[in-house]
Coordinates of C-alpha atoms in Angstrom, one line a residue:
M1 CA 14.2 -46.2 93.3
S2 CA 15.2 -49.1 90.6
D3 CA 11.0 -50.5 91.1
N4 CA 10.3 -46.6 89.5
V5 CA 12.5 -47.1 86.6
G6 CA 11.2 -50.3 85.7
K7 CA 7.6 -49.2 86.3
A8 CA 8.3 -45.8 84.4
E9 CA 9.9 -48.0 81.4
D10 CA 6.9 -49.9 80.8
F11 CA 4.7 -47.3 81.0
K12 CA 6.5 -45.6 77.9
K13 CA 6.8 -48.9 75.9
Q14 CA 3.1 -49.5 76.9
A15 CA 2.4 -45.4 75.6
E16 CA 5.0 -45.7 72.5
K17 CA 3.2 -48.8 71.4
K18 CA -0.5 -47.3 72.2
L19 CA 0.9 -44.3 69.6
K20 CA 1.8 -46.7 66.6
G21 CA -1.6 -48.7 67.2
F22 CA -4.7 -47.8 65.0
G23 CA -7.5 -45.8 67.4
F24 CA -10.8 -44.3 66.6
F25 CA -11.6 -40.6 67.3
G26 CA -8.3 -39.9 68.9
N27 CA -8.8 -42.5 72.0
K28 CA -5.7 -43.9 71.6
Y29 CA -4.0 -40.6 72.1
E30 CA -6.0 -40.3 75.2
D31 CA -5.3 -44.2 76.4
A32 CA -1.1 -42.7 75.7
A33 CA -1.4 -39.4 77.2
E34 CA -2.8 -41.3 80.6
L35 CA 0.3 -43.9 80.0
F36 CA 3.0 -41.3 79.5
E37 CA 1.5 -39.6 82.5
K38 CA 2.2 -42.1 84.9
A39 CA 5.6 -42.7 83.2
A40 CA 6.6 -39.3 83.7
N41 CA 5.6 -39.6 87.5
N42 CA 7.6 -42.4 87.8
F43 CA 10.6 -41.2 86.0
K44 CA 10.3 -38.0 88.3
L45 CA 10.6 -40.3 91.3
A46 CA 13.0 -41.6 90.2
K47 CA 15.1 -38.6 89.6
C48 CA 15.6 -39.5 85.4
W49 CA 15.4 -36.1 84.5
N50 CA 15.6 -36.4 80.8
D51 CA 13.0 -39.5 80.6
A52 CA 10.9 -37.6 82.5
V53 CA 11.4 -34.4 80.0
Y54 CA 10.6 -36.6 77.0
C55 CA 7.5 -38.7 78.5
Y56 CA 5.9 -35.0 79.6
E57 CA 6.8 -33.7 76.1
Q58 CA 5.2 -36.9 74.9
L59 CA 1.9 -36.3 76.8
A60 CA 2.0 -33.3 75.6
E61 CA 1.7 -33.6 72.1
C62 CA -0.5 -36.3 73.2
Q63 CA -2.8 -34.2 74.9
L64 CA -2.7 -31.5 71.7
K65 CA -4.1 -34.0 69.4
S66 CA -7.1 -34.8 71.5
D67 CA -7.4 -30.6 71.7
S68 CA -6.8 -30.2 75.7
K69 CA -4.6 -27.1 75.0
H70 CA -5.1 -26.5 79.2
D71 CA -3.4 -30.1 79.6
A72 CA -1.0 -29.5 77.1
A73 CA 0.2 -26.4 78.2
T74 CA 0.3 -27.8 81.9
A75 CA 2.5 -30.9 80.5
F76 CA 5.1 -28.6 78.9
V77 CA 5.3 -26.6 82.5
E78 CA 6.2 -30.0 84.5
A79 CA 8.3 -31.1 81.2
S80 CA 10.3 -27.6 82.1
K81 CA 10.6 -28.2 85.6
C82 CA 12.2 -31.6 84.9
A83 CA 14.4 -29.7 82.5
A84 CA 15.5 -26.9 84.9
K85 CA 17.4 -29.7 86.8
L86 CA 19.6 -30.3 83.6
Q87 CA 19.1 -28.4 80.9
P88 CA 18.2 -24.3 81.7
E89 CA 17.8 -23.4 77.9
K90 CA 15.6 -26.2 77.2
A91 CA 13.3 -25.6 80.3
T92 CA 13.1 -22.5 78.7
N93 CA 12.0 -23.4 75.1
L94 CA 9.1 -25.4 76.9
L95 CA 7.8 -23.0 79.0
Q96 CA 7.5 -21.1 75.5
K97 CA 5.2 -23.2 74.7
A98 CA 3.4 -23.3 77.5
V99 CA 3.2 -19.6 77.1
S100 CA 2.2 -19.9 73.5
L101 CA -1.0 -21.9 74.2
Y102 CA -2.3 -20.5 77.3
T103 CA -2.1 -17.1 75.1
D104 CA -4.3 -18.2 72.5
M105 CA -6.3 -19.8 75.2
G106 CA -6.7 -16.1 76.1
R107 CA -5.7 -17.2 79.6
L108 CA -3.1 -14.3 79.7
N109 CA -2.6 -14.1 83.4
M110 CA -0.9 -18.0 83.4
A111 CA 0.7 -17.0 80.3
A112 CA 2.6 -13.9 82.3
R113 CA 3.5 -16.3 85.3
Q114 CA 5.3 -18.3 82.6
L115 CA 7.2 -15.8 81.3
K116 CA 7.8 -14.7 84.2
E117 CA 9.2 -18.5 85.2
I118 CA 11.1 -18.0 81.9
A119 CA 12.7 -14.6 83.3
E120 CA 13.7 -16.4 86.8
V121 CA 15.5 -19.4 85.0
N122 CA 17.7 -16.9 82.8
E123 CA 18.3 -14.7 86.2
K124 CA 19.7 -18.0 87.5
Q125 CA 21.7 -18.8 84.6
G126 CA 23.1 -15.3 85.3
L127 CA 21.4 -14.2 81.9
K128 CA 20.1 -10.7 83.0
S129 CA 19.9 -9.5 79.4
E130 CA 17.8 -12.3 78.8
A131 CA 16.0 -12.6 82.0
I132 CA 15.0 -8.3 81.5
T133 CA 13.2 -9.4 78.3
F134 CA 10.8 -12.3 80.0
Y135 CA 10.2 -9.9 82.6
E136 CA 9.1 -7.3 80.3
Q137 CA 6.7 -9.2 79.0
A138 CA 5.6 -10.7 82.1
A139 CA 4.9 -7.2 83.0
D140 CA 3.2 -6.2 79.9
L141 CA 0.3 -9.0 80.1
F142 CA 0.1 -8.5 84.2
E143 CA -0.9 -5.0 83.5
T144 CA -3.6 -6.2 81.1
E145 CA -5.1 -8.5 83.5
G146 CA -4.7 -5.5 86.1
S147 CA -2.2 -7.7 87.7
T148 CA -0.8 -4.5 89.3
S149 CA 1.5 -5.9 92.4
E150 CA 2.8 -9.2 90.2
A151 CA 3.6 -6.0 87.1
T152 CA 5.4 -3.9 89.6
K153 CA 7.3 -7.3 90.6
C154 CA 8.7 -7.7 87.3
K155 CA 9.2 -4.0 86.8
L156 CA 11.6 -3.8 89.6
K157 CA 13.6 -7.3 88.5
I158 CA 14.0 -4.9 85.5
A159 CA 15.3 -1.8 87.5
E160 CA 17.5 -3.9 89.5
F161 CA 19.4 -5.5 86.6
S162 CA 19.6 -2.3 84.4
G163 CA 21.4 -0.4 87.6
E164 CA 23.7 -3.2 87.6
M165 CA 24.0 -3.1 83.5
G166 CA 24.6 0.4 83.2
S167 CA 21.5 1.5 82.3
Y168 CA 20.9 3.7 84.7
K169 CA 18.3 6.3 83.5
R170 CA 15.8 3.3 83.1
A171 CA 16.4 2.3 86.3
V172 CA 15.4 5.5 87.7
E173 CA 12.2 5.9 85.9
I174 CA 11.1 2.3 87.5
Y175 CA 12.2 3.2 90.8
E176 CA 10.4 6.6 90.7
E177 CA 7.1 5.2 89.3
A178 CA 6.7 2.3 91.8
A179 CA 7.6 5.1 94.5
K180 CA 4.7 7.3 93.1
A181 CA 2.4 4.3 93.1
A182 CA 3.4 3.1 96.6
V183 CA 2.4 6.1 98.4
E184 CA -1.2 6.1 97.0
N185 CA -1.3 2.5 98.8
N186 CA -1.5 2.5 102.4
L187 CA 0.2 -0.9 102.2
L188 CA 3.2 -0.1 100.6
K189 CA 3.7 3.6 100.8
F190 CA 6.6 2.8 103.7
S191 CA 8.1 1.2 100.4
A192 CA 8.6 4.9 98.3
R193 CA 11.1 6.0 100.5
G194 CA 13.5 2.5 99.5
Y195 CA 12.4 3.2 95.8
L196 CA 13.6 6.8 95.7
L197 CA 17.0 5.8 97.0
N198 CA 17.3 3.4 94.9
A199 CA 16.8 6.0 92.2
G200 CA 18.6 8.5 93.5
I201 CA 21.3 6.3 93.7
C202 CA 21.4 5.4 90.2
Y203 CA 20.7 9.6 88.9
I204 CA 24.1 9.9 91.0
C205 CA 25.6 7.9 88.3
Y206 CA 24.7 10.2 85.4
C207 CA 23.7 13.4 86.1
S208 CA 24.9 16.7 87.4
A209 CA 25.2 17.5 91.3
D210 CA 22.6 20.2 90.2
D211 CA 20.2 17.9 88.7
L212 CA 20.4 15.6 92.0
D213 CA 19.5 18.6 94.0
I214 CA 16.5 19.1 91.7
K215 CA 15.9 15.8 91.8
I216 CA 15.6 15.3 95.6
A217 CA 13.6 18.4 96.0
K218 CA 11.4 16.3 93.5
Y219 CA 11.4 12.6 95.5
K220 CA 10.1 15.3 98.6
D221 CA 7.3 16.1 97.3
I222 CA 6.0 12.5 95.7
D223 CA 6.5 11.4 99.3
L224 CA 6.0 13.7 101.9
Q225 CA 7.3 11.2 104.8
F226 CA 10.9 11.2 102.6
E227 CA 12.2 14.6 104.0
G228 CA 14.0 13.8 107.3
S229 CA 14.5 10.6 106.7
R230 CA 17.8 8.2 106.7
E231 CA 17.0 7.9 103.4
A232 CA 16.7 11.3 102.2
M233 CA 19.7 12.4 105.0
L234 CA 22.2 9.7 102.5
L235 CA 20.8 12.1 98.9
D236 CA 21.6 15.2 100.9
N237 CA 25.3 13.9 102.2
V238 CA 26.2 12.4 98.7
L239 CA 24.9 15.6 97.1
E240 CA 27.2 17.6 99.2
A241 CA 30.1 15.2 98.3
F242 CA 29.3 15.6 94.9
Q243 CA 29.2 19.8 95.0
E244 CA 32.1 19.7 96.8
T245 CA 34.0 16.6 94.5
S246 CA 34.9 15.6 98.3
V247 CA 35.8 11.4 98.1
E248 CA 36.4 11.8 102.0
K249 CA 32.9 13.1 102.3
F250 CA 31.1 10.4 99.9
A251 CA 33.0 7.7 102.1
T252 CA 31.5 9.3 105.3
A253 CA 27.8 9.6 103.9
L254 CA 28.0 5.9 103.2
A255 CA 29.3 4.6 106.6
D256 CA 27.1 6.6 108.9
F257 CA 24.0 5.4 106.7
D258 CA 25.3 1.9 106.5
R259 CA 25.9 1.6 110.7
V260 CA 21.9 2.6 111.0
I261 CA 20.3 0.6 107.9
R262 CA 23.1 -1.9 106.2
L263 CA 23.9 -1.0 102.6
D264 CA 22.5 -4.5 100.4
A265 CA 24.9 -5.6 97.9
W266 CA 22.8 -3.7 95.2
K267 CA 23.1 -0.3 96.7
T268 CA 26.6 -1.1 97.7
K269 CA 27.6 -2.0 93.9
I270 CA 25.8 1.1 92.3
L271 CA 27.5 3.5 94.6
L272 CA 30.5 2.4 94.2
E273 CA 30.0 3.6 90.5
A274 CA 29.5 6.8 91.5
K275 CA 32.1 7.0 93.8
R276 CA 34.5 5.9 90.6
R277 CA 32.6 8.9 88.8
L278 CA 33.6 11.1 91.8
E279 CA 37.1 10.2 92.0
S280 CA 37.3 10.9 88.2
M281 CA 35.6 14.5 88.9
A282 CA 38.2 14.9 91.6
A283 CA 40.9 14.1 89.7
G284 CA 39.8 16.7 87.2
A285 CA 39.4 19.0 89.1
E286 CA 43.1 18.8 90.7
D287 CA 44.7 18.9 87.0
E288 CA 42.6 21.8 86.4
E289 CA 44.3 24.0 89.5
E290 CA 47.8 22.5 88.2
D291 CA 47.1 24.0 85.4
L292 CA 46.4 27.5 86.8
Q293 CA 49.7 27.1 88.9

């Protein structure tokens, strides 16, 4: 380990000396770049992350001086990976530099992948609003490049976070769109019912029971396999609970479904919000009955 640090420090000093010296036709930047790369690799092996970040950044700047944008973008990506160990915010900034270079070169697919990476960094930090912004940008570029499956993955993340943050309408739109696309693809068609269920449980968080009834019928038209499925039965039972403002029926519907298909954390969170809404509706109905007596 100490041997790697010693080598890295030596390479870094040589690289910095090269930059301070004279050079012809950009050769000093090429020579310095080679030395900074060696220094960065050794710092990385020694887990000296901040020093590795510095050397990768210097490498990127040398590559830019040599008009090697692709290599510079690669260096910024490597710098970001090291920065992510200790400085997530800096990691995001470095990836944005890579995105800018890839975009300038017309490498939109590479730019999209880095935007997705930025979104994932923000997601790990719990910064969901920020993650949504970068997933949106990534999805747009993936679609431009015809990478439909990658764009869909980004959009599903947006739907997931939108639902968690109470933006139910947006989540519903994305899940419905994903379901429509899935039924057209033999490899993905079995995912459609899951997307429709997610859309339905988000929908009940803000719509009326009558509107949910119409929505469920629409879902059965979108996916002909949806009717009679466990997912459809859950939405039908939830609808009945809301029509009767019965918290007990709602709880029973979830328990019945959960015994066969485990409710994941996301669905549980959204359904808890739906239950709170139903409880509020039930309490309001009780108050009206008392006023009439």
